PDB file of C-alpha atoms and ligand atoms in Angstrom:
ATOM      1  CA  UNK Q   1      24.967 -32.277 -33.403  1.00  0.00           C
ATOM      2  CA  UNK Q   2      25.558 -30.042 -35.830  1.00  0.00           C
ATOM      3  CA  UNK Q   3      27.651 -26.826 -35.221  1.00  0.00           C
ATOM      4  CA  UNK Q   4      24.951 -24.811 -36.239  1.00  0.00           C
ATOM      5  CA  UNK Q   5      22.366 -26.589 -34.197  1.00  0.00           C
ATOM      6  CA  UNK Q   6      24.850 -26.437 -30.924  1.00  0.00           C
ATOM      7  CA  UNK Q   7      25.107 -22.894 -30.990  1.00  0.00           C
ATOM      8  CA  UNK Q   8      21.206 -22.257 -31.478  1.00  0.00           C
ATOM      9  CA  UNK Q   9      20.891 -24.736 -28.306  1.00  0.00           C
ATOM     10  CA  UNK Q  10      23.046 -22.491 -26.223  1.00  0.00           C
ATOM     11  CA  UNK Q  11      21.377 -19.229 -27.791  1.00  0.00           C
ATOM     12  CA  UNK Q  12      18.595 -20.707 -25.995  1.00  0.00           C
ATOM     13  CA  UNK Q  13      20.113 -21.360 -22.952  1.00  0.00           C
ATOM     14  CA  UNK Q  14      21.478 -18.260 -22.927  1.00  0.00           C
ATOM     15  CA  UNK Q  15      17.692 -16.744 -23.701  1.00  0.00           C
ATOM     16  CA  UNK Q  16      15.875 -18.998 -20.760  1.00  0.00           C
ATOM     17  CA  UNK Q  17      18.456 -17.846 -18.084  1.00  0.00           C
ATOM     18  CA  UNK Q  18      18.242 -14.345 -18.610  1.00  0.00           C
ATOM     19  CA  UNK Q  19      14.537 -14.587 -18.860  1.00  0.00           C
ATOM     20  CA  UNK Q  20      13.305 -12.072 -16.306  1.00  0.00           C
ATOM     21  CA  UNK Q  21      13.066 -14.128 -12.550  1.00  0.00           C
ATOM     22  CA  UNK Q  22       9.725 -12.542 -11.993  1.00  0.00           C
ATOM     23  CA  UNK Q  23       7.752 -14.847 -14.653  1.00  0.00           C
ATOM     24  CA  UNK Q  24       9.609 -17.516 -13.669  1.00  0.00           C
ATOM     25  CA  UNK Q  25       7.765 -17.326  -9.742  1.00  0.00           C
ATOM     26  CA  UNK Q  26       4.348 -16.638 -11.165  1.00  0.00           C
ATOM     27  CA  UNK Q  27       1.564 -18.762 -10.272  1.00  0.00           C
ATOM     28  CA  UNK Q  28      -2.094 -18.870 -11.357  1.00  0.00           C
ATOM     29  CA  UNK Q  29      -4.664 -18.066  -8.534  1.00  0.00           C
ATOM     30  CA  UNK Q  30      -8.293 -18.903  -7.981  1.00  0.00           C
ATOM     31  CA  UNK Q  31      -9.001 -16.053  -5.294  1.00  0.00           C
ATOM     32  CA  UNK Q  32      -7.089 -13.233  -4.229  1.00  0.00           C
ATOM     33  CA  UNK Q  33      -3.573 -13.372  -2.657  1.00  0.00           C
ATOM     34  CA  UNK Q  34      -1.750 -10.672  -0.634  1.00  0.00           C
ATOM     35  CA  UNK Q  35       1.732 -10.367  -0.720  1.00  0.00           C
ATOM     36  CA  UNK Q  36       2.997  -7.957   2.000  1.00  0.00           C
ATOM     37  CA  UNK Q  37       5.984  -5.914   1.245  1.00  0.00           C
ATOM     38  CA  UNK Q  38       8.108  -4.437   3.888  1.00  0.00           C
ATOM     39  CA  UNK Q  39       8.841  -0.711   3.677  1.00  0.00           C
ATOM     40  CA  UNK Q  40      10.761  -0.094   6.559  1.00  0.00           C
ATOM     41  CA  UNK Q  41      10.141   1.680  10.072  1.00  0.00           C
ATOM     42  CA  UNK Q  42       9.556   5.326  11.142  1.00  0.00           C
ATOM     43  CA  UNK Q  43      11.061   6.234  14.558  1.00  0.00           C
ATOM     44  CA  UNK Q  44      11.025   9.381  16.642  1.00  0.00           C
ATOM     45  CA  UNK Q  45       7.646  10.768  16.153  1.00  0.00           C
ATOM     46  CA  UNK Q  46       6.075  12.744  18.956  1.00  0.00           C
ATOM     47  CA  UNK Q  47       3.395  10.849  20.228  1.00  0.00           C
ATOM     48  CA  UNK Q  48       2.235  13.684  21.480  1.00  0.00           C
ATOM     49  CA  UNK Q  49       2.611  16.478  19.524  1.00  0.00           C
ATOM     50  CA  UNK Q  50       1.104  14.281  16.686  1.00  0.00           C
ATOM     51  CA  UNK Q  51      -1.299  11.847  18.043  1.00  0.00           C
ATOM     52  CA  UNK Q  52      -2.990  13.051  21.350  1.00  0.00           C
ATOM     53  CA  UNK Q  53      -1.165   9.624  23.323  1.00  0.00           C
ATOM     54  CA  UNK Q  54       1.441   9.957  25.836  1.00  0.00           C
ATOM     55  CA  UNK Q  55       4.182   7.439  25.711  1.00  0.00           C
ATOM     56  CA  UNK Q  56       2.930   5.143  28.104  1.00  0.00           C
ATOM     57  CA  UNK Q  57      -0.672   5.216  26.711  1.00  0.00           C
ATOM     58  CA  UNK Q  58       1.080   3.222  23.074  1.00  0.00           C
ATOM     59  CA  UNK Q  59       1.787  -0.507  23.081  1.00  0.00           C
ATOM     60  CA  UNK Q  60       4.532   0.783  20.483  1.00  0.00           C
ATOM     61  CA  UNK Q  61       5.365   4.488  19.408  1.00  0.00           C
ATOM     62  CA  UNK Q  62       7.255   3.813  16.682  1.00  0.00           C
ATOM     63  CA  UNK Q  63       5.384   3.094  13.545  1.00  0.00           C
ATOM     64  CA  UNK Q  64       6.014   0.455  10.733  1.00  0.00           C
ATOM     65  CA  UNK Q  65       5.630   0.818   6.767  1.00  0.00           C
ATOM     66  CA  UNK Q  66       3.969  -1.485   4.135  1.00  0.00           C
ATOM     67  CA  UNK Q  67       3.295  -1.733   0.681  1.00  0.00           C
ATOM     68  CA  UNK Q  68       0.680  -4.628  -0.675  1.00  0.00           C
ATOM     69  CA  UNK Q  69       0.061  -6.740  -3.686  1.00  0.00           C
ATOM     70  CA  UNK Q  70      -3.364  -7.850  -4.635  1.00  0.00           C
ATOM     71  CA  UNK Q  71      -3.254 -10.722  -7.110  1.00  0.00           C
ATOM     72  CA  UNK Q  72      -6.623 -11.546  -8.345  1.00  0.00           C
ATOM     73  CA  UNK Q  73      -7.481 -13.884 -11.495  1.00  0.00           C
ATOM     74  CA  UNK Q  74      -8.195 -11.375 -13.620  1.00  0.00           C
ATOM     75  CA  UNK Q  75      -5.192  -8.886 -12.507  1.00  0.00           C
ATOM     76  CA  UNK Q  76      -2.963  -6.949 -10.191  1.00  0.00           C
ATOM     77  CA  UNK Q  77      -3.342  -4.072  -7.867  1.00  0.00           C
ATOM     78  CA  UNK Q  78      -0.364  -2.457  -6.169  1.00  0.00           C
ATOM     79  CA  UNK Q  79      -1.745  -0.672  -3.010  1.00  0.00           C
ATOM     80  CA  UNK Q  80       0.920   1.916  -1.984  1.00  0.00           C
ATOM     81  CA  UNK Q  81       4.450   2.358  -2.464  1.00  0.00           C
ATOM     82  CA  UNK Q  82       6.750   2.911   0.187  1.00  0.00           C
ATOM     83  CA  UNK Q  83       8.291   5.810   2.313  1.00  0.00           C
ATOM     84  CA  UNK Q  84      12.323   5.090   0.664  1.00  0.00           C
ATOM     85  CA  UNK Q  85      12.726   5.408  -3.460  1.00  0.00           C
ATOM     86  CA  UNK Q  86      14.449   2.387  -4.368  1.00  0.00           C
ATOM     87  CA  UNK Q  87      16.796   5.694  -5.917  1.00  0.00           C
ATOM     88  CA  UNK Q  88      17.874   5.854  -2.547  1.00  0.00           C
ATOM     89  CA  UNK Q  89      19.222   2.461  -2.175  1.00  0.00           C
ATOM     90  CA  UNK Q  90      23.297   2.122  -2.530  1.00  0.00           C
ATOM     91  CA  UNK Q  91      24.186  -2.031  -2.686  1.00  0.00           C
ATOM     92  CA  UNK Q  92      22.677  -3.081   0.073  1.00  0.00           C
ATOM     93  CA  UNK Q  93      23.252  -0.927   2.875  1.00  0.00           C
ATOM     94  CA  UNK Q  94      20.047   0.611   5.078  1.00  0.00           C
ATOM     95  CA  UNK Q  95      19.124   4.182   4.272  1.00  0.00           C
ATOM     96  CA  UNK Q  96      17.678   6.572   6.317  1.00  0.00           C
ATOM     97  CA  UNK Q  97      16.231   9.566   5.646  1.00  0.00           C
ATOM     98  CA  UNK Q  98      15.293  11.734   8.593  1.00  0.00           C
ATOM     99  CA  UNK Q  99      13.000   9.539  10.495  1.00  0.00           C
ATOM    100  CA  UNK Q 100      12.896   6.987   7.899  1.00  0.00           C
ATOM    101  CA  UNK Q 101      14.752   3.751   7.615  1.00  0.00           C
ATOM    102  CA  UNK Q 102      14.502   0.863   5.093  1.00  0.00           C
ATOM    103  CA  UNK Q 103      16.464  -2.370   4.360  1.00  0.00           C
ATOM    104  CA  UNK Q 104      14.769  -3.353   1.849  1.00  0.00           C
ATOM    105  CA  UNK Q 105      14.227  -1.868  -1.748  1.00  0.00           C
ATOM    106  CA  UNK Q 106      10.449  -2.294  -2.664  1.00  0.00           C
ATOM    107  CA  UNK Q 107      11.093  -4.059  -6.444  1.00  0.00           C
ATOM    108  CA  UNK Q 108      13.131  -6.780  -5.550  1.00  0.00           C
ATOM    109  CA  UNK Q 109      10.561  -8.166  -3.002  1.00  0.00           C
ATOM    110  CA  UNK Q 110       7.877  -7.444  -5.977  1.00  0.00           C
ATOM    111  CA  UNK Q 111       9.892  -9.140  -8.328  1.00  0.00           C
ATOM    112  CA  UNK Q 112       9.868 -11.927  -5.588  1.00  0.00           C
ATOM    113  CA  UNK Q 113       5.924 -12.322  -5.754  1.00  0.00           C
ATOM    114  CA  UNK Q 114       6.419 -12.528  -9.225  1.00  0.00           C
ATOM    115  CA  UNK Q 115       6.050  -9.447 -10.749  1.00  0.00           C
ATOM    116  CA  UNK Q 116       7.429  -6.231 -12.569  1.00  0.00           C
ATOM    117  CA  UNK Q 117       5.707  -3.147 -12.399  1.00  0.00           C
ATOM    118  CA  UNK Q 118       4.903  -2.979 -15.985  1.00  0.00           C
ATOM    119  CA  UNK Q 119       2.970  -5.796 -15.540  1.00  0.00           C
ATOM    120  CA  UNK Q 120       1.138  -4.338 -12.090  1.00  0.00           C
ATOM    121  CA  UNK Q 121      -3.275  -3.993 -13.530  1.00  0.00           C
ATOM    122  CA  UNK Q 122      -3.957  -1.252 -11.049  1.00  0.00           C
ATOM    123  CA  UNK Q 123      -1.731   1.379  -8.632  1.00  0.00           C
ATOM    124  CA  UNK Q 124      -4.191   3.160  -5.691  1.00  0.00           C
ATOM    125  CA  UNK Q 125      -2.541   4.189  -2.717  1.00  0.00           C
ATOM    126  CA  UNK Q 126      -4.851   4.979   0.420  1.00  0.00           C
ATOM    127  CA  UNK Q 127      -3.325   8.417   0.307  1.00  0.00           C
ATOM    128  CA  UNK Q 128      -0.480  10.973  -0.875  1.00  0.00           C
ATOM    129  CA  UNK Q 129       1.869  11.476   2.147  1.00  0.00           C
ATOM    130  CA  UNK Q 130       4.960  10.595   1.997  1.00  0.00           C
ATOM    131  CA  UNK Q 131       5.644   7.730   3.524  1.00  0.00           C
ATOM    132  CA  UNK Q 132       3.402   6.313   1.351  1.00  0.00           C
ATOM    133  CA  UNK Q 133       4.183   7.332  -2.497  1.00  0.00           C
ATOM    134  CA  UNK Q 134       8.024   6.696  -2.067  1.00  0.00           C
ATOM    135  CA  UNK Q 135       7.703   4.709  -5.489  1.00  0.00           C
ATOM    136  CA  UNK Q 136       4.632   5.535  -7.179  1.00  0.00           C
ATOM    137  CA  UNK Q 137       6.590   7.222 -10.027  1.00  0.00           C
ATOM    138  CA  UNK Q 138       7.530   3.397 -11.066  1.00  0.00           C
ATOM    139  CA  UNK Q 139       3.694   2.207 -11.347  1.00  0.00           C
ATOM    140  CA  UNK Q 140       2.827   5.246 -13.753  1.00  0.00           C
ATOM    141  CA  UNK Q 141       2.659   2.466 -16.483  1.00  0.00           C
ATOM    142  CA  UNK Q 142      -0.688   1.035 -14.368  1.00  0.00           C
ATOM    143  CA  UNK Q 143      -4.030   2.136 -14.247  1.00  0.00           C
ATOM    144  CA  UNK Q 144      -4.083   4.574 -11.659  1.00  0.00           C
ATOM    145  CA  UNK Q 145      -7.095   4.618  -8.646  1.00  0.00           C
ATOM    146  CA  UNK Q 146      -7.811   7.940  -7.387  1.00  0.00           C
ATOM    147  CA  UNK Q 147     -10.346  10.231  -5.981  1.00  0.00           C
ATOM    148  CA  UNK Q 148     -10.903  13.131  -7.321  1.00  0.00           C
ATOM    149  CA  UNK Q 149     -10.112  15.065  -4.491  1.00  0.00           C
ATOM    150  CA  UNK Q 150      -6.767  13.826  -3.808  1.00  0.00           C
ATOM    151  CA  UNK Q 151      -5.417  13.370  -7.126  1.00  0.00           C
ATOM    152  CA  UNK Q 152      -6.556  17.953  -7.494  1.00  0.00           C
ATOM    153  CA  UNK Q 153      -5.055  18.111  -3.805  1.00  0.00           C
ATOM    154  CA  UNK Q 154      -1.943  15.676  -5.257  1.00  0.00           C
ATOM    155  CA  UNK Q 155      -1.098  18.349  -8.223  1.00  0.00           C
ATOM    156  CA  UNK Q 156      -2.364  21.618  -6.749  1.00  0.00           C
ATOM    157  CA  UNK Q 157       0.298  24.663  -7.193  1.00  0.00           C
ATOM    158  CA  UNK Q 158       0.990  24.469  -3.865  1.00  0.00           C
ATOM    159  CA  UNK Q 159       1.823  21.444  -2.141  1.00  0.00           C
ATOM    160  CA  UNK Q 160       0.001  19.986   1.045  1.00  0.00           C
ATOM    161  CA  UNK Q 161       2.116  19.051   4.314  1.00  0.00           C
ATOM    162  CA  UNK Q 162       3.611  15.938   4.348  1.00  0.00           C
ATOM    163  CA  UNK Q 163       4.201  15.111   0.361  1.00  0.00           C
ATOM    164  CA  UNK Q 164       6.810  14.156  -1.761  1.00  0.00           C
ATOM    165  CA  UNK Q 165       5.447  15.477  -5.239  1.00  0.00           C
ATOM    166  CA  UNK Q 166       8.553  14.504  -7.526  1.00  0.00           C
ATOM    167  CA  UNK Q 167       7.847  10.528  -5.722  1.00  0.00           C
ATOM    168  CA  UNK Q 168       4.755  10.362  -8.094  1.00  0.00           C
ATOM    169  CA  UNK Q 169       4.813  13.262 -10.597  1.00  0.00           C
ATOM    170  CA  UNK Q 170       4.838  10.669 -13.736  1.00  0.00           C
ATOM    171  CA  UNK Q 171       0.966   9.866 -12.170  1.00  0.00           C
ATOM    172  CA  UNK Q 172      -0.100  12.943 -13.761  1.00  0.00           C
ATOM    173  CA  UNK Q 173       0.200  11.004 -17.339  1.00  0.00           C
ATOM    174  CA  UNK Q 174      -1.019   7.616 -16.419  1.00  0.00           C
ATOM    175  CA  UNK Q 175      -3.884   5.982 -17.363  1.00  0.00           C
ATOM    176  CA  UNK Q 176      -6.173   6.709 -14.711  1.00  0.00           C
ATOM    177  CA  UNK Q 177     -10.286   5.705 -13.018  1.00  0.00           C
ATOM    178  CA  UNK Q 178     -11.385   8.734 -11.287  1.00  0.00           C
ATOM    179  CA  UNK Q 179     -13.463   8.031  -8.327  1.00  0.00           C
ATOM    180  CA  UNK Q 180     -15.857  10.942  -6.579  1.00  0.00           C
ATOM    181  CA  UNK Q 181     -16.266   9.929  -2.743  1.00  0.00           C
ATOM    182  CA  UNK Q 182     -16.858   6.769  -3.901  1.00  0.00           C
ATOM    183  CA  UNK Q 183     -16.124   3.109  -3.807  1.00  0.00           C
ATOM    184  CA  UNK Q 184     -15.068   1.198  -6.264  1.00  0.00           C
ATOM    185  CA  UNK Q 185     -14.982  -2.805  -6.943  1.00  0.00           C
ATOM    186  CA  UNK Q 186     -11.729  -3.070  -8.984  1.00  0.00           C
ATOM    187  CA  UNK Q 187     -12.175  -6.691 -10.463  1.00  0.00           C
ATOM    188  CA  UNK Q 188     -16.032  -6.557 -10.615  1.00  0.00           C
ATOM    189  CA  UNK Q 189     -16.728  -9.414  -8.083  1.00  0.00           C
ATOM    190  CA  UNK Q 190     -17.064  -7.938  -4.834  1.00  0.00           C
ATOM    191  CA  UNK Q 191     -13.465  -9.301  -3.641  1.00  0.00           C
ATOM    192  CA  UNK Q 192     -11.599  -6.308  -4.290  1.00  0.00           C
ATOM    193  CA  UNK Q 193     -12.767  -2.904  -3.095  1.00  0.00           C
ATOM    194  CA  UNK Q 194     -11.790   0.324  -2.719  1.00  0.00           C
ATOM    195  CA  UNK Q 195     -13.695   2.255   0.040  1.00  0.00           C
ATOM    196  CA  UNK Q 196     -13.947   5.531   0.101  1.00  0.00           C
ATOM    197  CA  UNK Q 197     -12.691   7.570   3.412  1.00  0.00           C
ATOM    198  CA  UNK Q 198     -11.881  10.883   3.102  1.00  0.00           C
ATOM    199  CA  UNK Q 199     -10.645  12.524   5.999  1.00  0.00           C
ATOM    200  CA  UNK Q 200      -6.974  12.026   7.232  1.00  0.00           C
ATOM    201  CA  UNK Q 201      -6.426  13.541   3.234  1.00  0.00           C
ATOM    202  CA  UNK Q 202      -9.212  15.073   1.340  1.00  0.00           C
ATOM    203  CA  UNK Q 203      -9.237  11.738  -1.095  1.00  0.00           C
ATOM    204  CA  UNK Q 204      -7.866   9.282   1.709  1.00  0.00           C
ATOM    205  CA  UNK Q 205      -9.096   5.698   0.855  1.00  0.00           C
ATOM    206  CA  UNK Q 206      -9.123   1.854   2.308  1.00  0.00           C
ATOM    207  CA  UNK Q 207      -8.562  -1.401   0.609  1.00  0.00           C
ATOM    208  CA  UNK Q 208     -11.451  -4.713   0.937  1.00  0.00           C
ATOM    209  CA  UNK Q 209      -9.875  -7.354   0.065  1.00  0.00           C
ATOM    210  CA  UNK Q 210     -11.609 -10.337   0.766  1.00  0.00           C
ATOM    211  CA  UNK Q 211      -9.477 -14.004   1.047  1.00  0.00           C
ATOM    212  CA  UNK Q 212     -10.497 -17.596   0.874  1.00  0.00           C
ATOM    213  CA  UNK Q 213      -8.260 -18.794   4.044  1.00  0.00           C
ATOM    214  CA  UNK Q 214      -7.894 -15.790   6.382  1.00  0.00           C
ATOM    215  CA  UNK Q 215     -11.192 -14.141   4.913  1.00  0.00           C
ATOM    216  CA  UNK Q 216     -11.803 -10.462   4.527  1.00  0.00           C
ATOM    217  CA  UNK Q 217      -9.538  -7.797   5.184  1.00  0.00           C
ATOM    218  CA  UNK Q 218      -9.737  -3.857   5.410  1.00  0.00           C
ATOM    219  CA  UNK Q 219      -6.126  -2.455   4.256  1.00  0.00           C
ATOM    220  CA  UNK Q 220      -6.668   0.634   6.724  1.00  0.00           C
ATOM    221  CA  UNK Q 221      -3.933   2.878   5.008  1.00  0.00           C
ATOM    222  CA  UNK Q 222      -3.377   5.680   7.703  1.00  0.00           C
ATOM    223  CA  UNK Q 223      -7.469   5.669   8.936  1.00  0.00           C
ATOM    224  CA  UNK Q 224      -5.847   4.938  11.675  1.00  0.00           C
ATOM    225  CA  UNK Q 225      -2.071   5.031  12.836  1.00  0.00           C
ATOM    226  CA  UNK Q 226      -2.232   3.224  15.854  1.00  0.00           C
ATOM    227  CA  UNK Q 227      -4.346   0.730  17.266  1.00  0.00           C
ATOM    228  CA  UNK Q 228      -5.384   2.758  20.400  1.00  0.00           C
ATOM    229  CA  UNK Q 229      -6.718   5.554  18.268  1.00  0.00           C
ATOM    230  CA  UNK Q 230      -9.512   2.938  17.988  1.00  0.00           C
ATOM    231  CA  UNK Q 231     -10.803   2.795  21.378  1.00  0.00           C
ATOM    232  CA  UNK Q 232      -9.959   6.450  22.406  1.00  0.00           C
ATOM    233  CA  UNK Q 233     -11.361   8.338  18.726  1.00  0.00           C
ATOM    234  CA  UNK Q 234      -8.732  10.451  19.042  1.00  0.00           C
ATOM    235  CA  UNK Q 235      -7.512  11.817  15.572  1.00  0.00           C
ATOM    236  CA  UNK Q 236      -4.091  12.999  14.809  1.00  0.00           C
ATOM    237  CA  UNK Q 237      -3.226  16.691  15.099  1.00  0.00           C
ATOM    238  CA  UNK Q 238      -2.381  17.315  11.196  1.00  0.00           C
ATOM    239  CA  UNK Q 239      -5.662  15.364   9.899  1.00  0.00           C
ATOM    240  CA  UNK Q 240      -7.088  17.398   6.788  1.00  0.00           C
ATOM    241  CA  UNK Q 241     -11.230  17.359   8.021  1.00  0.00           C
ATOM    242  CA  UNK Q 242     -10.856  15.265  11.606  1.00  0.00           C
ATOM    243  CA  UNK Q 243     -14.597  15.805  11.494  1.00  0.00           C
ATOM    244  CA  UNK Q 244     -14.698  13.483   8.155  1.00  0.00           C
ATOM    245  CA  UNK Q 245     -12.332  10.965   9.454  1.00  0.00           C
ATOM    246  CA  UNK Q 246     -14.484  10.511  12.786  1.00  0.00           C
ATOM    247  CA  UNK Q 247     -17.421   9.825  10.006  1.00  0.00           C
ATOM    248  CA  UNK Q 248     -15.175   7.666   7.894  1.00  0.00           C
ATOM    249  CA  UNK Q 249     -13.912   5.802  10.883  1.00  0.00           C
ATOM    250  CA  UNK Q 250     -17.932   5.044  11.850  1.00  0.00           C
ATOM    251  CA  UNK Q 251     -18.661   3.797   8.311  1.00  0.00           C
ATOM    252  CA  UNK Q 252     -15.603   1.146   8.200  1.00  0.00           C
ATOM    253  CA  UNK Q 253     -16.248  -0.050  12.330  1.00  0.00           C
ATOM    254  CA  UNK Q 254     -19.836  -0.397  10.781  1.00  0.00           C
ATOM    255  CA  UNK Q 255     -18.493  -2.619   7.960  1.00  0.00           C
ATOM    256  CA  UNK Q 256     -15.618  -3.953   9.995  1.00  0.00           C
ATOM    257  CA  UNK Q 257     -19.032  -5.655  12.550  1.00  0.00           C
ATOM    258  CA  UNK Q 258     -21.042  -6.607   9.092  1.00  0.00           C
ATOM    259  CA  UNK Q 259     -18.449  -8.470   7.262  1.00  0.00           C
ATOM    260  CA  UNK Q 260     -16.202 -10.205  10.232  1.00  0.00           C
ATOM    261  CA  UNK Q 261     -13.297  -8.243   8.634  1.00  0.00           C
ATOM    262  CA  UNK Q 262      -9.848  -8.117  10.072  1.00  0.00           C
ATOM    263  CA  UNK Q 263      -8.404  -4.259  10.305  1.00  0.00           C
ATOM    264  CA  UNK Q 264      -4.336  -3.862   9.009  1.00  0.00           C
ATOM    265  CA  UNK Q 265      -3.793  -0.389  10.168  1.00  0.00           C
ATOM    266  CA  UNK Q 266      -0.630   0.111   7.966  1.00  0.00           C
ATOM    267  CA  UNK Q 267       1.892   1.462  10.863  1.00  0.00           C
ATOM    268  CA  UNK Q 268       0.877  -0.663  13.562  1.00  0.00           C
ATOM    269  CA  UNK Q 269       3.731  -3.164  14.042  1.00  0.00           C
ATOM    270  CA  UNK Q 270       2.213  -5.776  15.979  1.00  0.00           C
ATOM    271  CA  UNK Q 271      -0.695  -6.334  12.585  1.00  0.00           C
ATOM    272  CA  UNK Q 272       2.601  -6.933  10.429  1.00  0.00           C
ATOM    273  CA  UNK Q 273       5.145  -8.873  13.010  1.00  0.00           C
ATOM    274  CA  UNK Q 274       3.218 -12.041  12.773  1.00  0.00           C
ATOM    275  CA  UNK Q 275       2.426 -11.882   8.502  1.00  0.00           C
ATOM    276  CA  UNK Q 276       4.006 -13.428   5.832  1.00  0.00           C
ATOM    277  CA  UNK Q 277       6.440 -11.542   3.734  1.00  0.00           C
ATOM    278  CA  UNK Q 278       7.029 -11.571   0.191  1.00  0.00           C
ATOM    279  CA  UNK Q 279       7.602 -14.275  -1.697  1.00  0.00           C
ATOM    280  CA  UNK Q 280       5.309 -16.066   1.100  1.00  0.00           C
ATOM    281  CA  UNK Q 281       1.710 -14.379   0.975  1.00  0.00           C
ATOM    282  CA  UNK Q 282      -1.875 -14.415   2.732  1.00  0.00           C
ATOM    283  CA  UNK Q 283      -4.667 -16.263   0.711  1.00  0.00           C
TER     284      UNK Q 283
HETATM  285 ZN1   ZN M 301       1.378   7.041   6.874  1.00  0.00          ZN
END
């Protein structure tokens, strides 16, 4: 082998090992996939104060936090983004922040499904609190799923409670499909759908994402925060219209009997002890 020929041999080497990981895990699918993300954990909310339930009324006070991958055939949809920036992260120590804790920076376990987020279709999140937009700022280069309502609530002069707005300022300048109260079927086949459920947020929304193996699943965001908020209807004490959310509730229990769907309420932690976690996935 010729000198020259040797050294364009280990060029190439050189070019297929530091070719990004994320490709390199990629796999084509035929339906939809889920890859669950973990977050982290919030601990040391009032029950009470914020939710109606006494201690003893909660299978578990303390509430998880999730992120989700959709991969479809014809694309990607990042639903939500976490309650830690990845900013925060120093090696690979825990952080915590107030009642926040993670252990996990989000991108690695994305990169794990397969993916960067320049390559991510579609960002939506189900609303703009912040335990939810931690890294939305790093999905600006997506099309971006809104209501209308949040997204003028999202960039209003003044802030609502419970937001973050420098975790997803570079939103402002992304691409973005405007939705008004409405739903929308993000790959045009019926499989992936975002429902409109304004309430908890003036723009608050769910995620249909229907599955070959496990079937169809609602991605609750925060409709609901625990699962005994189901069976008692009562509504936390810092929801934007409670009177919406009891209608929005109706409408997805309606669905939820229709289609056979499973509910993921987002914080509950028994929904997410049993899943898969990224790389592994739901199908
Ligand atoms: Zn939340």
């Amino acid at each position: 082998m010729s000198i020259r020929l040797l050294l364009a041999s280990v060029a190439m080497v050189a070019l297929c090992a530091s070719a990004p990981l994320a490709k390199s895990n990629r796999q084509p699918v035929k339906a939809p996939r889920i890859y669950v993300f973990d977050d982290g954990m919030l601990s040391g909310l009032d029950p009470k104060q914020y939710f109606g339930f006494e201690r003893s009324e909660l299978k578990a006070v303390d509430f998880t936090a999730q992120s989700y991958l959709i991969v479809h055939p014809k694309g990607t949809l990042m639903w939500d983004a976490g309650v830690i920036a990845d900013s925060q992260f120093k090696g690979s120590e825990p952080v915590k922040d107030g009642i926040s804790t993670a252990t996990k920076p989000l991108l690695p376990q994305l990169a794990a499904a397969g993916y960067t987020p320049a390559e991510v279709t579609y960002f939506a999140m189900s609303h703009y609190h912040s335990d939810h937009t931690a890294n939305a700022n790093a999905f600006a280069g997506s099309t971006w799923i809104v209501q209308k309502a949040e997204r003028d609530a999202m960039f209003a002069a003044t802030p609502a409670a419970i937001m973050a707005p420098a975790t997803f300022s570079a939103l402002k300048d992304a691409r973005t499909k405007v939705l008004d109260n409405e739903d929308y079927d993000v790959f045009g086949d019926g499989s992936v759908v975002l429902m409109s459920t304004p309430g908890h947020t003036p723009g608050h929304q769910v995620l249909f994402v229907k599955t070959a193996k496990r079937g169809p699943i609602v991605l609750a965001g925060d409709l609901y925060h625990y699962p005994e908020e189901r069976a008692t209807g009562k509504t936390p004490s810092f929801e934007f219209n409670a009177a919406q959310s009891k209608i929005s509730r109706n409408r997805i229990e309606i669905f939820l009997k229709q289609t056979g769907a499973q509910l993921w309420i987002e914080h509950d932690i028994a929904t997410h002890a049993n899943l898969p976690k990224a790389p592994k996935y739901v199908e």
